[in-house]
PDB file of C-alpha atoms in Angstrom:
ATOM      1  CA  MET S   1     102.618 111.553 165.876  1.00  0.00           C
ATOM      2  CA  LEU S   2     103.951 114.956 164.789  1.00  0.00           C
ATOM      3  CA  ASN S   3     101.686 116.640 167.340  1.00  0.00           C
ATOM      4  CA  ASN S   4     103.135 114.792 170.350  1.00  0.00           C
ATOM      5  CA  LYS S   5     105.289 117.678 171.565  1.00  0.00           C
ATOM      6  CA  TYR S   6     106.135 119.220 174.934  1.00  0.00           C
ATOM      7  CA  LYS S   7     106.206 122.976 174.344  1.00  0.00           C
ATOM      8  CA  LEU S   8     109.705 124.302 174.895  1.00  0.00           C
ATOM      9  CA  GLY S   9     110.599 126.885 172.264  1.00  0.00           C
ATOM     10  CA  PHE S  10     109.503 130.084 170.555  1.00  0.00           C
ATOM     11  CA  PHE S  11     108.061 128.974 167.235  1.00  0.00           C
ATOM     12  CA  PRO S  12     107.869 129.814 164.430  1.00  0.00           C
ATOM     13  CA  THR S  13     111.402 131.168 164.312  1.00  0.00           C
ATOM     14  CA  ALA S  14     111.936 134.128 162.020  1.00  0.00           C
ATOM     15  CA  LEU S  15     112.626 133.826 158.304  1.00  0.00           C
ATOM     16  CA  GLU S  16     114.650 136.893 157.293  1.00  0.00           C
ATOM     17  CA  ARG S  17     116.173 138.214 154.100  1.00  0.00           C
ATOM     18  CA  MET S  18     119.856 139.076 154.450  1.00  0.00           C
ATOM     19  CA  ASP S  19     119.740 142.342 152.514  1.00  0.00           C
ATOM     20  CA  ASN S  20     123.320 143.460 153.080  1.00  0.00           C
ATOM     21  CA  LEU S  21     124.874 140.082 152.361  1.00  0.00           C
ATOM     22  CA  SER S  22     122.758 139.731 149.219  1.00  0.00           C
ATOM     23  CA  LYS S  23     124.520 142.875 147.948  1.00  0.00           C
ATOM     24  CA  VAL S  24     127.910 141.277 148.630  1.00  0.00           C
ATOM     25  CA  TYR S  25     126.864 138.244 146.568  1.00  0.00           C
ATOM     26  CA  PRO S  26     124.570 139.889 143.977  1.00  0.00           C
ATOM     27  CA  ASN S  27     124.044 136.706 141.973  1.00  0.00           C
ATOM     28  CA  TYR S  28     121.926 135.309 144.815  1.00  0.00           C
ATOM     29  CA  ASN S  29     119.055 136.239 147.131  1.00  0.00           C
ATOM     30  CA  LEU S  30     120.047 135.209 150.640  1.00  0.00           C
ATOM     31  CA  TYR S  31     117.765 134.304 153.546  1.00  0.00           C
ATOM     32  CA  ILE S  32     118.261 132.951 157.047  1.00  0.00           C
ATOM     33  CA  LYS S  33     116.075 130.802 159.328  1.00  0.00           C
ATOM     34  CA  ARG S  34     116.665 131.948 162.892  1.00  0.00           C
ATOM     35  CA  ASP S  35     116.679 128.807 165.029  1.00  0.00           C
ATOM     36  CA  ASP S  36     119.338 130.575 167.084  1.00  0.00           C
ATOM     37  CA  ASN S  37     116.328 132.442 168.515  1.00  0.00           C
ATOM     38  CA  SER S  38     114.277 129.349 169.355  1.00  0.00           C
ATOM     39  CA  GLY S  39     114.259 130.139 173.075  1.00  0.00           C
ATOM     40  CA  LEU S  40     115.319 127.891 175.960  1.00  0.00           C
ATOM     41  CA  ALA S  41     118.759 128.872 177.316  1.00  0.00           C
ATOM     42  CA  SER S  42     120.193 130.670 174.282  1.00  0.00           C
ATOM     43  CA  GLY S  43     118.249 128.720 171.677  1.00  0.00           C
ATOM     44  CA  GLY S  44     119.346 126.402 168.894  1.00  0.00           C
ATOM     45  CA  ASN S  45     117.955 123.745 166.588  1.00  0.00           C
ATOM     46  CA  LYS S  46     117.907 120.964 169.194  1.00  0.00           C
ATOM     47  CA  VAL S  47     114.898 122.545 170.909  1.00  0.00           C
ATOM     48  CA  ARG S  48     112.797 121.229 168.035  1.00  0.00           C
ATOM     49  CA  LYS S  49     113.964 117.663 168.690  1.00  0.00           C
ATOM     50  CA  LEU S  50     113.709 117.959 172.449  1.00  0.00           C
ATOM     51  CA  GLN S  51     110.021 118.829 172.278  1.00  0.00           C
ATOM     52  CA  PHE S  52     109.432 115.287 171.002  1.00  0.00           C
ATOM     53  CA  PHE S  53     111.905 113.588 173.369  1.00  0.00           C
ATOM     54  CA  ILE S  54     110.593 115.288 176.498  1.00  0.00           C
ATOM     55  CA  TYR S  55     106.992 114.510 175.559  1.00  0.00           C
ATOM     56  CA  GLU S  56     107.826 110.817 175.165  1.00  0.00           C
ATOM     57  CA  ALA S  57     109.917 110.710 178.361  1.00  0.00           C
ATOM     58  CA  LEU S  58     107.091 112.194 180.414  1.00  0.00           C
ATOM     59  CA  SER S  59     104.476 109.971 178.780  1.00  0.00           C
ATOM     60  CA  LYS S  60     106.538 106.942 179.832  1.00  0.00           C
ATOM     61  CA  GLY S  61     106.806 108.188 183.408  1.00  0.00           C
ATOM     62  CA  CYS S  62     110.545 108.791 183.252  1.00  0.00           C
ATOM     63  CA  ASP S  63     112.225 111.028 185.814  1.00  0.00           C
ATOM     64  CA  THR S  64     115.769 111.096 184.425  1.00  0.00           C
ATOM     65  CA  ILE S  65     117.310 111.955 181.056  1.00  0.00           C
ATOM     66  CA  ILE S  66     120.744 110.871 179.796  1.00  0.00           C
ATOM     67  CA  THR S  67     122.477 112.188 176.695  1.00  0.00           C
ATOM     68  CA  ALA S  68     126.022 112.758 175.464  1.00  0.00           C
ATOM     69  CA  GLY S  69     128.248 115.080 173.485  1.00  0.00           C
ATOM     70  CA  ALA S  70     131.419 117.134 173.432  1.00  0.00           C
ATOM     71  CA  GLN S  71     132.168 119.495 176.325  1.00  0.00           C
ATOM     72  CA  GLN S  72     130.859 122.437 174.310  1.00  0.00           C
ATOM     73  CA  SER S  73     127.813 120.540 173.069  1.00  0.00           C
ATOM     74  CA  ASN S  74     124.864 122.758 172.181  1.00  0.00           C
ATOM     75  CA  HIS S  75     122.645 119.683 172.266  1.00  0.00           C
ATOM     76  CA  CYS S  76     123.647 118.926 175.850  1.00  0.00           C
ATOM     77  CA  ARG S  77     123.118 122.522 176.983  1.00  0.00           C
ATOM     78  CA  GLN S  78     119.658 122.581 175.430  1.00  0.00           C
ATOM     79  CA  THR S  79     118.858 119.164 176.915  1.00  0.00           C
ATOM     80  CA  ALA S  80     119.804 120.444 180.372  1.00  0.00           C
ATOM     81  CA  ALA S  81     117.495 123.429 179.870  1.00  0.00           C
ATOM     82  CA  ALA S  82     114.637 121.238 178.644  1.00  0.00           C
ATOM     83  CA  CYS S  83     115.011 118.979 181.678  1.00  0.00           C
ATOM     84  CA  ALA S  84     114.954 121.970 184.015  1.00  0.00           C
ATOM     85  CA  LYS S  85     111.722 123.193 182.429  1.00  0.00           C
ATOM     86  CA  ALA S  86     110.120 119.736 182.516  1.00  0.00           C
ATOM     87  CA  GLY S  87     111.251 118.871 186.058  1.00  0.00           C
ATOM     88  CA  LEU S  88     113.527 116.003 185.018  1.00  0.00           C
ATOM     89  CA  GLU S  89     116.961 115.057 186.335  1.00  0.00           C
ATOM     90  CA  CYS S  90     119.586 115.494 183.614  1.00  0.00           C
ATOM     91  CA  HIS S  91     122.821 113.531 183.219  1.00  0.00           C
ATOM     92  CA  LEU S  92     125.322 114.601 180.555  1.00  0.00           C
ATOM     93  CA  LEU S  93     128.183 112.395 179.370  1.00  0.00           C
ATOM     94  CA  LEU S  94     130.777 114.813 178.000  1.00  0.00           C
ATOM     95  CA  GLY S  95     134.024 113.906 176.284  1.00  0.00           C
ATOM     96  CA  GLY S  96     137.417 114.835 177.714  1.00  0.00           C
ATOM     97  CA  LYS S  97     138.636 115.479 181.243  1.00  0.00           C
ATOM     98  CA  LYS S  98     137.108 117.832 183.770  1.00  0.00           C
ATOM     99  CA  PRO S  99     138.576 121.284 183.017  1.00  0.00           C
ATOM    100  CA  LYS S 100     139.906 123.663 185.624  1.00  0.00           C
ATOM    101  CA  ASN S 101     137.459 126.355 184.515  1.00  0.00           C
ATOM    102  CA  TYR S 102     133.964 126.016 183.084  1.00  0.00           C
ATOM    103  CA  ASN S 103     132.866 128.363 180.285  1.00  0.00           C
ATOM    104  CA  GLY S 104     130.653 128.447 177.224  1.00  0.00           C
ATOM    105  CA  ASN S 105     128.088 125.668 176.963  1.00  0.00           C
ATOM    106  CA  LEU S 106     129.716 123.665 179.745  1.00  0.00           C
ATOM    107  CA  LEU S 107     129.185 126.494 182.219  1.00  0.00           C
ATOM    108  CA  LEU S 108     125.569 126.898 181.119  1.00  0.00           C
ATOM    109  CA  SER S 109     124.888 123.162 181.443  1.00  0.00           C
ATOM    110  CA  HIS S 110     126.224 123.341 185.002  1.00  0.00           C
ATOM    111  CA  LEU S 111     124.078 126.380 185.827  1.00  0.00           C
ATOM    112  CA  LEU S 112     121.044 124.581 184.415  1.00  0.00           C
ATOM    113  CA  GLY S 113     121.529 121.835 186.985  1.00  0.00           C
ATOM    114  CA  ALA S 114     122.856 118.992 184.854  1.00  0.00           C
ATOM    115  CA  LYS S 115     124.878 116.239 186.512  1.00  0.00           C
ATOM    116  CA  ILE S 116     128.013 116.111 184.382  1.00  0.00           C
ATOM    117  CA  HIS S 117     130.161 113.017 183.782  1.00  0.00           C
ATOM    118  CA  PHE S 118     133.447 113.379 181.879  1.00  0.00           C
ATOM    119  CA  THR S 119     134.151 110.415 179.615  1.00  0.00           C
ATOM    120  CA  GLY S 120     137.602 110.866 178.079  1.00  0.00           C
ATOM    121  CA  ASP S 121     137.752 109.865 174.428  1.00  0.00           C
ATOM    122  CA  ASN S 122     134.081 108.883 174.379  1.00  0.00           C
ATOM    123  CA  ARG S 123     131.966 111.862 173.315  1.00  0.00           C
ATOM    124  CA  LYS S 124     129.280 110.182 171.221  1.00  0.00           C
ATOM    125  CA  GLY S 125     127.345 108.268 173.839  1.00  0.00           C
ATOM    126  CA  GLU S 126     129.508 105.164 174.114  1.00  0.00           C
ATOM    127  CA  ASP S 127     129.029 105.114 177.909  1.00  0.00           C
ATOM    128  CA  ILE S 128     125.283 105.794 178.039  1.00  0.00           C
ATOM    129  CA  ILE S 129     124.275 102.161 178.597  1.00  0.00           C
ATOM    130  CA  LYS S 130     126.519 101.732 181.642  1.00  0.00           C
ATOM    131  CA  LEU S 131     125.310 104.949 183.274  1.00  0.00           C
ATOM    132  CA  LYS S 132     121.721 103.992 182.541  1.00  0.00           C
ATOM    133  CA  GLN S 133     122.225 100.654 184.285  1.00  0.00           C
ATOM    134  CA  ASP S 134     123.814 102.363 187.307  1.00  0.00           C
ATOM    135  CA  LEU S 135     120.921 104.823 187.587  1.00  0.00           C
ATOM    136  CA  GLU S 136     118.328 102.082 187.251  1.00  0.00           C
ATOM    137  CA  VAL S 137     119.944 100.307 190.209  1.00  0.00           C
ATOM    138  CA  GLN S 138     119.222 103.549 192.091  1.00  0.00           C
ATOM    139  CA  LYS S 139     115.541 103.174 191.067  1.00  0.00           C
ATOM    140  CA  ARG S 140     115.655 105.990 188.531  1.00  0.00           C
ATOM    141  CA  ASN S 141     113.329 105.695 185.522  1.00  0.00           C
ATOM    142  CA  VAL S 142     115.722 106.629 182.740  1.00  0.00           C
ATOM    143  CA  TYR S 143     115.079 107.973 179.243  1.00  0.00           C
ATOM    144  CA  GLU S 144     118.006 107.932 176.826  1.00  0.00           C
ATOM    145  CA  ILE S 145     118.461 110.596 174.149  1.00  0.00           C
ATOM    146  CA  PRO S 146     121.050 109.598 171.525  1.00  0.00           C
ATOM    147  CA  TYR S 147     124.063 111.706 170.595  1.00  0.00           C
ATOM    148  CA  GLY S 148     122.817 114.864 168.919  1.00  0.00           C
ATOM    149  CA  GLY S 149     119.226 113.773 169.437  1.00  0.00           C
ATOM    150  CA  SER S 150     119.557 111.976 166.133  1.00  0.00           C
ATOM    151  CA  ASN S 151     117.041 109.210 165.648  1.00  0.00           C
ATOM    152  CA  LEU S 152     113.653 109.172 163.942  1.00  0.00           C
ATOM    153  CA  LEU S 153     111.842 110.765 166.880  1.00  0.00           C
ATOM    154  CA  GLY S 154     114.358 113.610 166.959  1.00  0.00           C
ATOM    155  CA  ALA S 155     114.134 113.978 163.193  1.00  0.00           C
ATOM    156  CA  TYR S 156     110.401 114.631 163.577  1.00  0.00           C
ATOM    157  CA  GLY S 157     111.438 117.992 165.012  1.00  0.00           C
ATOM    158  CA  PHE S 158     112.685 118.986 161.583  1.00  0.00           C
ATOM    159  CA  VAL S 159     109.866 117.370 159.672  1.00  0.00           C
ATOM    160  CA  ASP S 160     107.735 119.732 161.747  1.00  0.00           C
ATOM    161  CA  ALA S 161     110.161 122.572 160.974  1.00  0.00           C
ATOM    162  CA  VAL S 162     109.648 122.103 157.238  1.00  0.00           C
ATOM    163  CA  LYS S 163     105.895 122.465 157.730  1.00  0.00           C
ATOM    164  CA  GLU S 164     106.626 125.727 159.563  1.00  0.00           C
ATOM    165  CA  LEU S 165     108.908 126.888 156.752  1.00  0.00           C
ATOM    166  CA  LYS S 166     106.340 126.032 154.071  1.00  0.00           C
ATOM    167  CA  GLU S 167     103.738 128.171 155.831  1.00  0.00           C
ATOM    168  CA  GLN S 168     106.192 131.087 155.950  1.00  0.00           C
ATOM    169  CA  LEU S 169     107.053 130.694 152.270  1.00  0.00           C
ATOM    170  CA  LEU S 170     103.381 130.719 151.302  1.00  0.00           C
ATOM    171  CA  GLU S 171     102.733 133.751 153.491  1.00  0.00           C
ATOM    172  CA  ASN S 172     105.601 135.648 151.857  1.00  0.00           C
ATOM    173  CA  ASN S 173     105.023 134.326 148.312  1.00  0.00           C
ATOM    174  CA  LEU S 174     108.604 133.056 148.355  1.00  0.00           C
ATOM    175  CA  LYS S 175     110.376 130.097 146.760  1.00  0.00           C
ATOM    176  CA  ILE S 176     113.605 128.721 148.258  1.00  0.00           C
ATOM    177  CA  ASP S 177     115.945 126.778 145.958  1.00  0.00           C
ATOM    178  CA  TYR S 178     118.712 125.695 148.351  1.00  0.00           C
ATOM    179  CA  ILE S 179     119.042 125.206 152.110  1.00  0.00           C
ATOM    180  CA  PHE S 180     122.542 125.213 153.632  1.00  0.00           C
ATOM    181  CA  PHE S 181     122.973 123.915 157.181  1.00  0.00           C
ATOM    182  CA  ALA S 182     125.410 122.153 159.514  1.00  0.00           C
ATOM    183  CA  SER S 183     125.135 118.361 159.672  1.00  0.00           C
ATOM    184  CA  SER S 184     126.986 116.502 162.412  1.00  0.00           C
ATOM    185  CA  SER S 185     124.833 113.716 163.857  1.00  0.00           C
ATOM    186  CA  GLY S 186     122.243 113.292 161.111  1.00  0.00           C
ATOM    187  CA  GLY S 187     118.857 113.994 162.664  1.00  0.00           C
ATOM    188  CA  THR S 188     118.427 117.530 161.369  1.00  0.00           C
ATOM    189  CA  GLN S 189     119.444 116.477 157.869  1.00  0.00           C
ATOM    190  CA  ALA S 190     117.132 113.457 157.820  1.00  0.00           C
ATOM    191  CA  GLY S 191     114.237 115.472 159.230  1.00  0.00           C
ATOM    192  CA  LEU S 192     114.614 118.205 156.629  1.00  0.00           C
ATOM    193  CA  LYS S 193     114.698 115.655 153.810  1.00  0.00           C
ATOM    194  CA  LEU S 194     111.649 113.797 155.120  1.00  0.00           C
ATOM    195  CA  GLY S 195     109.810 117.075 155.610  1.00  0.00           C
ATOM    196  CA  ILE S 196     110.580 118.344 152.118  1.00  0.00           C
ATOM    197  CA  ASP S 197     109.216 115.137 150.626  1.00  0.00           C
ATOM    198  CA  LEU S 198     106.216 114.915 152.968  1.00  0.00           C
ATOM    199  CA  TYR S 199     105.170 118.516 152.312  1.00  0.00           C
ATOM    200  CA  ASP S 200     106.048 118.438 148.605  1.00  0.00           C
ATOM    201  CA  LEU S 201     108.644 121.203 148.419  1.00  0.00           C
ATOM    202  CA  ASP S 202     111.157 121.507 145.578  1.00  0.00           C
ATOM    203  CA  ILE S 203     114.261 122.459 147.575  1.00  0.00           C
ATOM    204  CA  LYS S 204     117.796 121.076 147.318  1.00  0.00           C
ATOM    205  CA  LEU S 205     119.462 120.400 150.664  1.00  0.00           C
ATOM    206  CA  MET S 206     123.120 121.368 151.094  1.00  0.00           C
ATOM    207  CA  PRO S 207     124.252 119.594 154.305  1.00  0.00           C
ATOM    208  CA  ILE S 208     127.732 120.761 155.272  1.00  0.00           C
ATOM    209  CA  SER S 209     129.648 118.066 157.157  1.00  0.00           C
ATOM    210  CA  ILE S 210     131.117 119.292 160.443  1.00  0.00           C
ATOM    211  CA  ASP S 211     132.704 116.126 161.838  1.00  0.00           C
ATOM    212  CA  LYS S 212     134.665 113.682 159.661  1.00  0.00           C
ATOM    213  CA  ILE S 213     134.371 110.960 162.333  1.00  0.00           C
ATOM    214  CA  GLY S 214     131.313 108.722 162.022  1.00  0.00           C
ATOM    215  CA  LEU S 215     129.071 107.247 164.706  1.00  0.00           C
ATOM    216  CA  GLY S 216     130.576 103.948 165.844  1.00  0.00           C
ATOM    217  CA  ASP S 217     130.946 101.676 162.827  1.00  0.00           C
ATOM    218  CA  LYS S 218     128.575 103.792 160.720  1.00  0.00           C
ATOM    219  CA  THR S 219     129.280 106.778 158.528  1.00  0.00           C
ATOM    220  CA  LEU S 220     127.020 109.773 159.010  1.00  0.00           C
ATOM    221  CA  ASP S 221     125.572 109.087 155.573  1.00  0.00           C
ATOM    222  CA  ASP S 222     124.545 105.625 156.818  1.00  0.00           C
ATOM    223  CA  VAL S 223     122.881 107.124 159.893  1.00  0.00           C
ATOM    224  CA  VAL S 224     120.918 109.616 157.799  1.00  0.00           C
ATOM    225  CA  LEU S 225     119.815 106.923 155.342  1.00  0.00           C
ATOM    226  CA  GLU S 226     118.672 104.657 158.172  1.00  0.00           C
ATOM    227  CA  ILE S 227     116.464 107.432 159.575  1.00  0.00           C
ATOM    228  CA  LEU S 228     115.129 108.172 156.085  1.00  0.00           C
ATOM    229  CA  HIS S 229     114.079 104.548 155.618  1.00  0.00           C
ATOM    230  CA  GLN S 230     112.344 104.533 159.011  1.00  0.00           C
ATOM    231  CA  GLY S 231     110.636 107.862 158.346  1.00  0.00           C
ATOM    232  CA  GLN S 232     109.479 106.866 154.871  1.00  0.00           C
ATOM    233  CA  LYS S 233     107.621 103.948 156.406  1.00  0.00           C
ATOM    234  CA  GLU S 234     106.203 105.753 159.446  1.00  0.00           C
ATOM    235  CA  LEU S 235     105.106 108.854 157.522  1.00  0.00           C
ATOM    236  CA  SER S 236     103.899 106.934 154.429  1.00  0.00           C
ATOM    237  CA  ILE S 237     106.119 108.959 152.102  1.00  0.00           C
ATOM    238  CA  GLN S 238     105.828 107.764 148.499  1.00  0.00           C
ATOM    239  CA  LYS S 239     109.549 107.701 147.786  1.00  0.00           C
ATOM    240  CA  THR S 240     112.374 105.169 147.884  1.00  0.00           C
ATOM    241  CA  TYR S 241     115.543 106.557 149.460  1.00  0.00           C
ATOM    242  CA  SER S 242     119.110 105.738 148.461  1.00  0.00           C
ATOM    243  CA  ILE S 243     122.520 106.848 149.711  1.00  0.00           C
ATOM    244  CA  LYS S 244     122.471 109.848 147.341  1.00  0.00           C
ATOM    245  CA  ASP S 245     119.609 111.248 149.427  1.00  0.00           C
ATOM    246  CA  ALA S 246     121.807 111.091 152.537  1.00  0.00           C
ATOM    247  CA  THR S 247     125.160 112.311 151.194  1.00  0.00           C
ATOM    248  CA  LEU S 248     126.919 115.202 152.926  1.00  0.00           C
ATOM    249  CA  ILE S 249     129.151 117.903 151.463  1.00  0.00           C
ATOM    250  CA  ARG S 250     132.546 116.996 152.926  1.00  0.00           C
ATOM    251  CA  ASP S 251     134.721 119.741 151.456  1.00  0.00           C
ATOM    252  CA  TYR S 252     135.045 121.619 154.753  1.00  0.00           C
ATOM    253  CA  ASP S 253     135.481 119.034 157.545  1.00  0.00           C
ATOM    254  CA  LYS S 254     139.138 118.138 156.921  1.00  0.00           C
ATOM    255  CA  PRO S 255     140.515 120.148 159.900  1.00  0.00           C
ATOM    256  CA  GLY S 256     138.402 117.994 162.244  1.00  0.00           C
ATOM    257  CA  TYR S 257     135.631 118.587 164.738  1.00  0.00           C
ATOM    258  CA  GLY S 258     136.040 121.724 166.833  1.00  0.00           C
ATOM    259  CA  VAL S 259     139.221 122.846 165.037  1.00  0.00           C
ATOM    260  CA  ILE S 260     138.820 126.510 164.162  1.00  0.00           C
ATOM    261  CA  THR S 261     140.429 127.790 160.961  1.00  0.00           C
ATOM    262  CA  GLU S 262     140.533 131.129 159.183  1.00  0.00           C
ATOM    263  CA  ASN S 263     137.506 129.979 157.183  1.00  0.00           C
ATOM    264  CA  GLU S 264     135.214 129.765 160.202  1.00  0.00           C
ATOM    265  CA  LYS S 265     136.533 133.039 161.601  1.00  0.00           C
ATOM    266  CA  MET S 266     135.930 134.816 158.306  1.00  0.00           C
ATOM    267  CA  ALA S 267     132.388 133.473 158.069  1.00  0.00           C
ATOM    268  CA  ILE S 268     131.535 134.507 161.630  1.00  0.00           C
ATOM    269  CA  LYS S 269     132.861 138.026 161.111  1.00  0.00           C
ATOM    270  CA  GLN S 270     131.194 138.489 157.748  1.00  0.00           C
ATOM    271  CA  LEU S 271     127.709 137.632 158.985  1.00  0.00           C
ATOM    272  CA  ALA S 272     128.182 139.525 162.250  1.00  0.00           C
ATOM    273  CA  GLN S 273     129.444 142.667 160.536  1.00  0.00           C
ATOM    274  CA  SER S 274     126.951 142.633 157.667  1.00  0.00           C
ATOM    275  CA  GLU S 275     123.721 141.490 159.347  1.00  0.00           C
ATOM    276  CA  GLY S 276     124.357 141.696 163.098  1.00  0.00           C
ATOM    277  CA  ILE S 277     123.845 137.937 163.473  1.00  0.00           C
ATOM    278  CA  LEU S 278     126.264 135.753 165.422  1.00  0.00           C
ATOM    279  CA  LEU S 279     127.276 132.237 164.391  1.00  0.00           C
ATOM    280  CA  ASP S 280     129.331 129.732 166.383  1.00  0.00           C
ATOM    281  CA  PRO S 281     132.817 128.505 165.400  1.00  0.00           C
ATOM    282  CA  VAL S 282     132.128 124.747 165.390  1.00  0.00           C
ATOM    283  CA  TYR S 283     128.841 124.198 163.557  1.00  0.00           C
ATOM    284  CA  SER S 284     127.131 127.196 161.995  1.00  0.00           C
ATOM    285  CA  GLY S 285     130.423 128.994 161.297  1.00  0.00           C
ATOM    286  CA  ARG S 286     131.755 126.076 159.275  1.00  0.00           C
ATOM    287  CA  ALA S 287     128.443 125.578 157.478  1.00  0.00           C
ATOM    288  CA  PHE S 288     128.160 129.276 156.673  1.00  0.00           C
ATOM    289  CA  TYR S 289     131.664 129.248 155.218  1.00  0.00           C
ATOM    290  CA  GLY S 290     130.602 126.321 153.043  1.00  0.00           C
ATOM    291  CA  MET S 291     127.718 128.405 151.746  1.00  0.00           C
ATOM    292  CA  ILE S 292     129.973 131.407 151.100  1.00  0.00           C
ATOM    293  CA  ASP S 293     132.366 129.209 149.125  1.00  0.00           C
ATOM    294  CA  HIS S 294     129.471 128.008 146.970  1.00  0.00           C
ATOM    295  CA  LEU S 295     128.348 131.605 146.383  1.00  0.00           C
ATOM    296  CA  GLN S 296     131.798 132.987 145.616  1.00  0.00           C
ATOM    297  CA  ASN S 297     132.614 130.220 143.163  1.00  0.00           C
ATOM    298  CA  ASN S 298     129.151 129.945 141.600  1.00  0.00           C
ATOM    299  CA  LYS S 299     128.820 126.286 142.594  1.00  0.00           C
ATOM    300  CA  ILE S 300     125.040 126.652 142.617  1.00  0.00           C
ATOM    301  CA  GLU S 301     122.698 128.132 140.037  1.00  0.00           C
ATOM    302  CA  LYS S 302     122.802 131.914 139.745  1.00  0.00           C
ATOM    303  CA  ASN S 303     119.770 134.008 140.723  1.00  0.00           C
ATOM    304  CA  SER S 304     118.736 131.325 143.204  1.00  0.00           C
ATOM    305  CA  ASN S 305     117.013 131.978 146.509  1.00  0.00           C
ATOM    306  CA  VAL S 306     119.350 130.522 149.117  1.00  0.00           C
ATOM    307  CA  LEU S 307     118.430 129.866 152.751  1.00  0.00           C
ATOM    308  CA  PHE S 308     120.906 129.350 155.584  1.00  0.00           C
ATOM    309  CA  TRP S 309     119.325 127.448 158.489  1.00  0.00           C
ATOM    310  CA  HIS S 310     120.977 128.905 161.590  1.00  0.00           C
ATOM    311  CA  THR S 311     121.224 126.094 164.152  1.00  0.00           C
ATOM    312  CA  GLY S 312     122.473 128.293 167.006  1.00  0.00           C
ATOM    313  CA  GLY S 313     125.542 127.772 169.177  1.00  0.00           C
ATOM    314  CA  LEU S 314     126.342 131.289 170.408  1.00  0.00           C
ATOM    315  CA  PRO S 315     127.762 130.217 173.838  1.00  0.00           C
ATOM    316  CA  ALA S 316     130.647 128.311 172.230  1.00  0.00           C
ATOM    317  CA  ASN S 317     132.171 131.601 171.054  1.00  0.00           C
ATOM    318  CA  PHE S 318     133.219 132.332 174.626  1.00  0.00           C
ATOM    319  CA  TYR S 319     135.086 129.025 174.897  1.00  0.00           C
ATOM    320  CA  TYR S 320     136.951 129.765 171.657  1.00  0.00           C
ATOM    321  CA  SER S 321     137.500 133.460 172.401  1.00  0.00           C
ATOM    322  CA  GLU S 322     141.310 133.375 172.226  1.00  0.00           C
ATOM    323  CA  GLU S 323     141.273 131.653 168.840  1.00  0.00           C
ATOM    324  CA  LEU S 324     138.629 134.015 167.498  1.00  0.00           C
ATOM    325  CA  LEU S 325     140.745 137.018 168.508  1.00  0.00           C
ATOM    326  CA  LYS S 326     143.866 135.845 166.674  1.00  0.00           C
TER     327      LYS S 326
END
């Protein structure tokens, strides 16, 4: 099950100590997991999920992939790259209207050969079924990847990632107490939780909510819990999950999805100018600010080893360049 992967990325991604930033926050030892360097068209965490999706699509004889997201979706850009590598036709349903100029992830998705459909207010896959039906009329064999790649199969990418992390921790004789990361569609969060329980690690997850809007009639917490229940059964995990296992930290999502504030800008600049590592303004920038706030205000136990899981997103900086320069 966890071995059914189509090789796409550069794994394992690096686990690094942030020496300079640890001096800024001397009560903590800070580390970073570099999924921004996972390969495949500028990298990102979705490569882990896509290895499972592409394997299943090919095993079913599919020739076409559909997925959805915002115009600057990292997931969609990485899906387009995965399809190019696997020889599959890629259709992206992106929210909003067609812009006059393409940049950031949208430009890269175009260069990667994706067929792009602009869907107005619908950015979370609401129109996937209709497009799938239209393509099937054209005799295409279609495989659907949900918004953000967030279902149990996608979550397996991060169950697998926890196994990778555990091996690195053992190799370096290191214990991690907290993992901070961006959570927006639920699959990464659910996969990390399942992986921690499957591989018996004592780590507290700190999922920073990025988007205050849920998925259809479900909250993101509901989506995560649903995947946890499915994964517990499929992976034979000896644990009963409740909503407290799926709860996000919602202190930082009030401005809304894709709205850049001084907090995100500060976080991006601090990591860039202390460690030479670039975040993005929508996901990792907001999550990193959430971590900084916890460090500055001692919201977590002092002398802890704290890991930030970098989920990528570099290309979006070019779309938000004017705001980042203010």
